[in-house]
mmCIF file of C-alpha atoms in Angstrom:
data_model
loop_
_atom_site.group_PDB
_atom_site.id
_atom_site.type_symbol
_atom_site.label_atom_id
_atom_site.label_comp_id
_atom_site.label_asym_id
_atom_site.label_seq_id
_atom_site.Cartn_x
_atom_site.Cartn_y
_atom_site.Cartn_z
ATOM 1 C CA SER B 1 91.580 94.278 137.683
ATOM 2 C CA SER B 2 90.256 90.978 137.145
ATOM 3 C CA GLY B 3 92.876 89.794 139.538
ATOM 4 C CA ARG B 4 92.072 92.605 142.829
ATOM 5 C CA VAL B 5 88.673 91.475 142.640
ATOM 6 C CA GLY B 6 88.968 88.132 143.156
ATOM 7 C CA GLU B 7 91.694 88.901 145.774
ATOM 8 C CA ARG B 8 88.155 90.702 147.151
ATOM 9 C CA LEU B 9 85.945 88.012 146.792
ATOM 10 C CA ALA B 10 88.315 85.229 148.503
ATOM 11 C CA LEU B 11 88.740 88.581 151.072
ATOM 12 C CA PHE B 12 85.326 88.402 151.811
ATOM 13 C CA GLU B 13 83.941 84.765 151.664
ATOM 14 C CA GLU B 14 87.416 84.082 154.529
ATOM 15 C CA SER B 15 85.800 86.601 156.421
ATOM 16 C CA ILE B 16 82.372 85.199 156.225
ATOM 17 C CA ASP B 17 83.402 81.181 156.747
ATOM 18 C CA SER B 18 85.521 83.211 160.096
ATOM 19 C CA LEU B 19 82.198 84.029 161.278
ATOM 20 C CA ARG B 20 80.157 81.874 160.474
ATOM 21 C CA THR B 21 83.242 79.209 162.859
ATOM 22 C CA SER B 22 82.730 82.101 165.700
ATOM 23 C CA LEU B 23 78.647 81.772 165.231
ATOM 24 C CA LEU B 24 78.645 77.834 165.696
ATOM 25 C CA LEU B 25 81.745 77.830 168.352
ATOM 26 C CA SER B 26 80.286 80.470 170.450
ATOM 27 C CA GLU B 27 79.331 78.932 173.548
ATOM 28 C CA GLU B 28 76.651 81.700 174.569
ATOM 29 C CA LEU B 29 74.506 80.597 170.616
ATOM 30 C CA ARG B 30 74.856 76.959 171.562
ATOM 31 C CA GLY B 31 71.243 76.634 170.101
ATOM 32 C CA MET B 32 71.158 78.589 167.467
ATOM 33 C CA ARG B 33 69.799 77.684 164.394
ATOM 34 C CA THR B 34 68.254 81.243 162.928
ATOM 35 C CA LEU B 35 69.610 84.469 162.340
ATOM 36 C CA VAL B 36 68.683 87.645 161.218
ATOM 37 C CA ILE B 37 71.033 89.988 159.003
ATOM 38 C CA THR B 38 70.302 93.299 158.984
ATOM 39 C CA SER B 39 71.974 97.013 158.989
ATOM 40 C CA ALA B 40 70.617 100.475 160.223
ATOM 41 C CA THR B 41 70.565 101.866 156.405
ATOM 42 C CA ASN B 42 70.762 100.349 152.827
ATOM 43 C CA ASN B 43 74.087 99.463 151.024
ATOM 44 C CA GLU B 44 75.933 98.293 154.027
ATOM 45 C CA GLY B 45 76.380 94.528 152.710
ATOM 46 C CA LYS B 46 73.573 92.833 154.576
ATOM 47 C CA THR B 47 71.912 91.080 151.190
ATOM 48 C CA SER B 48 75.701 89.268 150.760
ATOM 49 C CA VAL B 49 76.766 88.647 154.494
ATOM 50 C CA ALA B 50 73.469 86.426 154.067
ATOM 51 C CA VAL B 51 74.365 84.381 151.150
ATOM 52 C CA GLU B 52 77.296 84.570 151.674
ATOM 53 C CA LEU B 53 77.370 83.024 155.784
ATOM 54 C CA ALA B 54 74.535 80.819 154.204
ATOM 55 C CA VAL B 55 76.624 79.134 151.965
ATOM 56 C CA SER B 56 79.275 79.139 154.280
ATOM 57 C CA ILE B 57 77.491 77.258 156.727
ATOM 58 C CA ALA B 58 75.535 75.291 154.627
ATOM 59 C CA GLN B 59 79.230 73.671 153.278
ATOM 60 C CA ALA B 60 80.733 73.157 156.965
ATOM 61 C CA THR B 61 78.074 71.825 158.315
ATOM 62 C CA GLY B 62 76.097 69.781 155.702
ATOM 63 C CA HIS B 63 73.124 70.679 156.283
ATOM 64 C CA THR B 64 70.983 71.773 153.990
ATOM 65 C CA THR B 65 70.643 75.306 155.334
ATOM 66 C CA LEU B 66 67.228 78.515 153.890
ATOM 67 C CA LEU B 67 68.098 81.144 152.918
ATOM 68 C CA VAL B 68 64.745 84.394 153.854
ATOM 69 C CA ASP B 69 64.402 87.090 151.998
ATOM 70 C CA GLY B 70 62.609 88.667 154.380
ATOM 71 C CA ASP B 71 62.878 92.314 153.203
ATOM 72 C CA MET B 72 59.941 92.190 151.301
ATOM 73 C CA ARG B 73 59.414 96.080 150.460
ATOM 74 C CA ALA B 74 62.518 95.979 148.681
ATOM 75 C CA PRO B 75 63.753 92.444 147.447
ATOM 76 C CA ASP B 76 67.469 91.795 146.502
ATOM 77 C CA ILE B 77 68.280 87.630 146.455
ATOM 78 C CA HIS B 78 66.160 86.705 143.446
ATOM 79 C CA ARG B 79 68.252 88.658 141.607
ATOM 80 C CA LEU B 80 71.506 88.641 143.034
ATOM 81 C CA LEU B 81 70.809 84.879 142.593
ATOM 82 C CA ASN B 82 68.696 85.048 139.041
ATOM 83 C CA ILE B 83 66.034 83.348 140.373
ATOM 84 C CA GLY B 84 62.161 84.016 140.812
ATOM 85 C CA MET B 85 60.846 86.290 143.070
ATOM 86 C CA THR B 86 57.329 84.289 143.520
ATOM 87 C CA PRO B 87 55.595 82.826 145.232
ATOM 88 C CA GLY B 88 57.895 83.732 148.401
ATOM 89 C CA LEU B 89 58.097 85.320 151.532
ATOM 90 C CA ALA B 90 54.479 87.221 151.006
ATOM 91 C CA GLU B 91 52.175 84.965 149.701
ATOM 92 C CA VAL B 92 53.355 82.412 152.435
ATOM 93 C CA LEU B 93 52.051 85.110 155.203
ATOM 94 C CA ALA B 94 49.533 85.522 153.290
ATOM 95 C CA HIS B 95 48.052 81.564 152.781
ATOM 96 C CA GLU B 96 47.914 81.604 149.446
ATOM 97 C CA CYS B 97 50.653 79.329 149.719
ATOM 98 C CA LEU B 98 53.008 76.744 151.745
ATOM 99 C CA PRO B 99 56.229 77.477 152.867
ATOM 100 C CA PRO B 100 57.185 74.263 150.511
ATOM 101 C CA ASP B 101 55.599 75.824 147.553
ATOM 102 C CA ALA B 102 57.785 78.716 147.539
ATOM 103 C CA ILE B 103 60.819 77.703 148.702
ATOM 104 C CA LEU B 104 63.012 76.549 145.547
ATOM 105 C CA ASN B 105 66.585 74.345 146.053
ATOM 106 C CA GLY B 106 67.590 74.405 142.579
ATOM 107 C CA TRP B 107 69.481 77.341 142.522
ATOM 108 C CA SER B 108 72.178 74.796 145.112
ATOM 109 C CA LYS B 109 71.516 70.914 146.427
ATOM 110 C CA HIS B 110 72.990 72.463 150.512
ATOM 111 C CA VAL B 111 70.808 75.887 150.380
ATOM 112 C CA HIS B 112 67.736 76.331 148.979
ATOM 113 C CA VAL B 113 66.069 80.003 149.355
ATOM 114 C CA LEU B 114 62.958 81.437 150.098
ATOM 115 C CA PRO B 115 62.205 85.111 148.060
ATOM 116 C CA ALA B 116 60.654 87.971 149.573
ATOM 117 C CA GLY B 117 57.057 87.160 147.053
ATOM 118 C CA LYS B 118 55.067 90.062 146.058
ATOM 119 C CA LEU B 119 53.757 92.719 148.607
ATOM 120 C CA GLN B 120 50.443 93.118 147.627
ATOM 121 C CA CYS B 121 49.847 94.776 151.585
ATOM 122 C CA SER B 122 52.059 96.027 154.473
ATOM 123 C CA PRO B 123 54.510 93.119 155.782
ATOM 124 C CA HIS B 124 53.163 94.485 159.353
ATOM 125 C CA ARG B 125 50.095 93.711 158.073
ATOM 126 C CA LEU B 126 51.794 90.034 156.985
ATOM 127 C CA LEU B 127 54.112 89.543 160.060
ATOM 128 C CA GLY B 128 51.800 90.913 162.656
ATOM 129 C CA ASN B 129 50.593 88.003 165.352
ATOM 130 C CA GLY B 130 52.777 86.214 164.754
ATOM 131 C CA ALA B 131 53.170 84.824 162.228
ATOM 132 C CA ALA B 132 56.940 85.142 162.041
ATOM 133 C CA GLY B 133 57.364 83.309 164.874
ATOM 134 C CA SER B 134 54.486 81.175 163.754
ATOM 135 C CA LEU B 135 55.940 80.216 160.303
ATOM 136 C CA MET B 136 59.800 80.608 161.475
ATOM 137 C CA GLU B 137 58.853 77.293 163.801
ATOM 138 C CA GLN B 138 57.429 75.730 160.305
ATOM 139 C CA LEU B 139 60.748 76.333 159.079
ATOM 140 C CA ARG B 140 62.906 74.988 161.589
ATOM 141 C CA ALA B 141 61.184 71.697 161.430
ATOM 142 C CA SER B 142 62.798 71.254 157.907
ATOM 143 C CA TYR B 143 65.709 72.876 158.451
ATOM 144 C CA LYS B 144 68.699 72.906 160.938
ATOM 145 C CA TYR B 145 70.050 76.650 159.888
ATOM 146 C CA ILE B 146 67.989 79.237 158.931
ATOM 147 C CA VAL B 147 69.369 82.695 157.551
ATOM 148 C CA ILE B 148 66.924 85.578 156.962
ATOM 149 C CA ASP B 149 67.975 88.301 154.768
ATOM 150 C CA THR B 150 65.352 91.621 156.691
ATOM 151 C CA PRO B 151 65.271 95.467 155.468
ATOM 152 C CA PRO B 152 67.321 98.041 156.678
ATOM 153 C CA LEU B 153 66.499 99.061 160.658
ATOM 154 C CA LEU B 154 66.094 102.493 160.632
ATOM 155 C CA ALA B 155 63.580 102.717 157.133
ATOM 156 C CA CYS B 156 61.772 99.478 157.840
ATOM 157 C CA ALA B 157 59.961 98.468 161.980
ATOM 158 C CA GLU B 158 59.583 95.111 159.699
ATOM 159 C CA SER B 159 63.144 93.655 160.994
ATOM 160 C CA LEU B 160 62.666 93.895 164.617
ATOM 161 C CA VAL B 161 59.511 92.182 164.349
ATOM 162 C CA LEU B 162 61.692 88.606 162.388
ATOM 163 C CA ALA B 163 65.018 89.616 164.359
ATOM 164 C CA LYS B 164 62.480 89.307 167.972
ATOM 165 C CA ALA B 165 61.538 85.350 165.334
ATOM 166 C CA ALA B 166 65.100 84.022 165.690
ATOM 167 C CA ASP B 167 67.572 83.077 167.580
ATOM 168 C CA VAL B 168 70.875 85.798 166.972
ATOM 169 C CA THR B 169 70.551 89.656 164.994
ATOM 170 C CA LEU B 170 74.034 90.672 162.881
ATOM 171 C CA LEU B 171 73.814 94.214 162.425
ATOM 172 C CA CYS B 172 76.185 95.175 159.592
ATOM 173 C CA ALA B 173 77.918 98.408 159.736
ATOM 174 C CA MET B 174 80.593 99.654 156.150
ATOM 175 C CA ARG B 175 83.738 100.432 157.430
ATOM 176 C CA ASP B 176 85.042 103.805 157.494
ATOM 177 C CA VAL B 177 80.572 104.901 156.786
#
């Protein structure tokens, strides 16, 4: 029933708000600005957590937050938010466009989105040689908080590269699985 769906959604949103509060108030994470959201395998909720966490951070802090779809192999954020997929992260990393030309600010006033883009080569080639860290530094100049959705760790090693470029990595795990 729609009542149960509403209850589940409210519970999910509340749990994300609790996670956000813990992250923002943590003494160990005081300087945290970039967060990678990943999981071991597919279907563990990382994209849902990334989207909702970006919204929660933006609402709680009043700072425009950037949501990055770092899963260039099997992107989902564009479908979930009903936005365009290109240009995006793949085109920015391939030097086909600049970040401001790929970032969408029409989905939400407080959450801007860098979609995955269309992958033309190996993501390792795009993210190698410090490109991930360099891009994060560029994006930090415009955004206080950046939330990055990545592919699953066991399937795609580029998640490790993105995690190294971030301040914090959150690992999602499906309950009872």
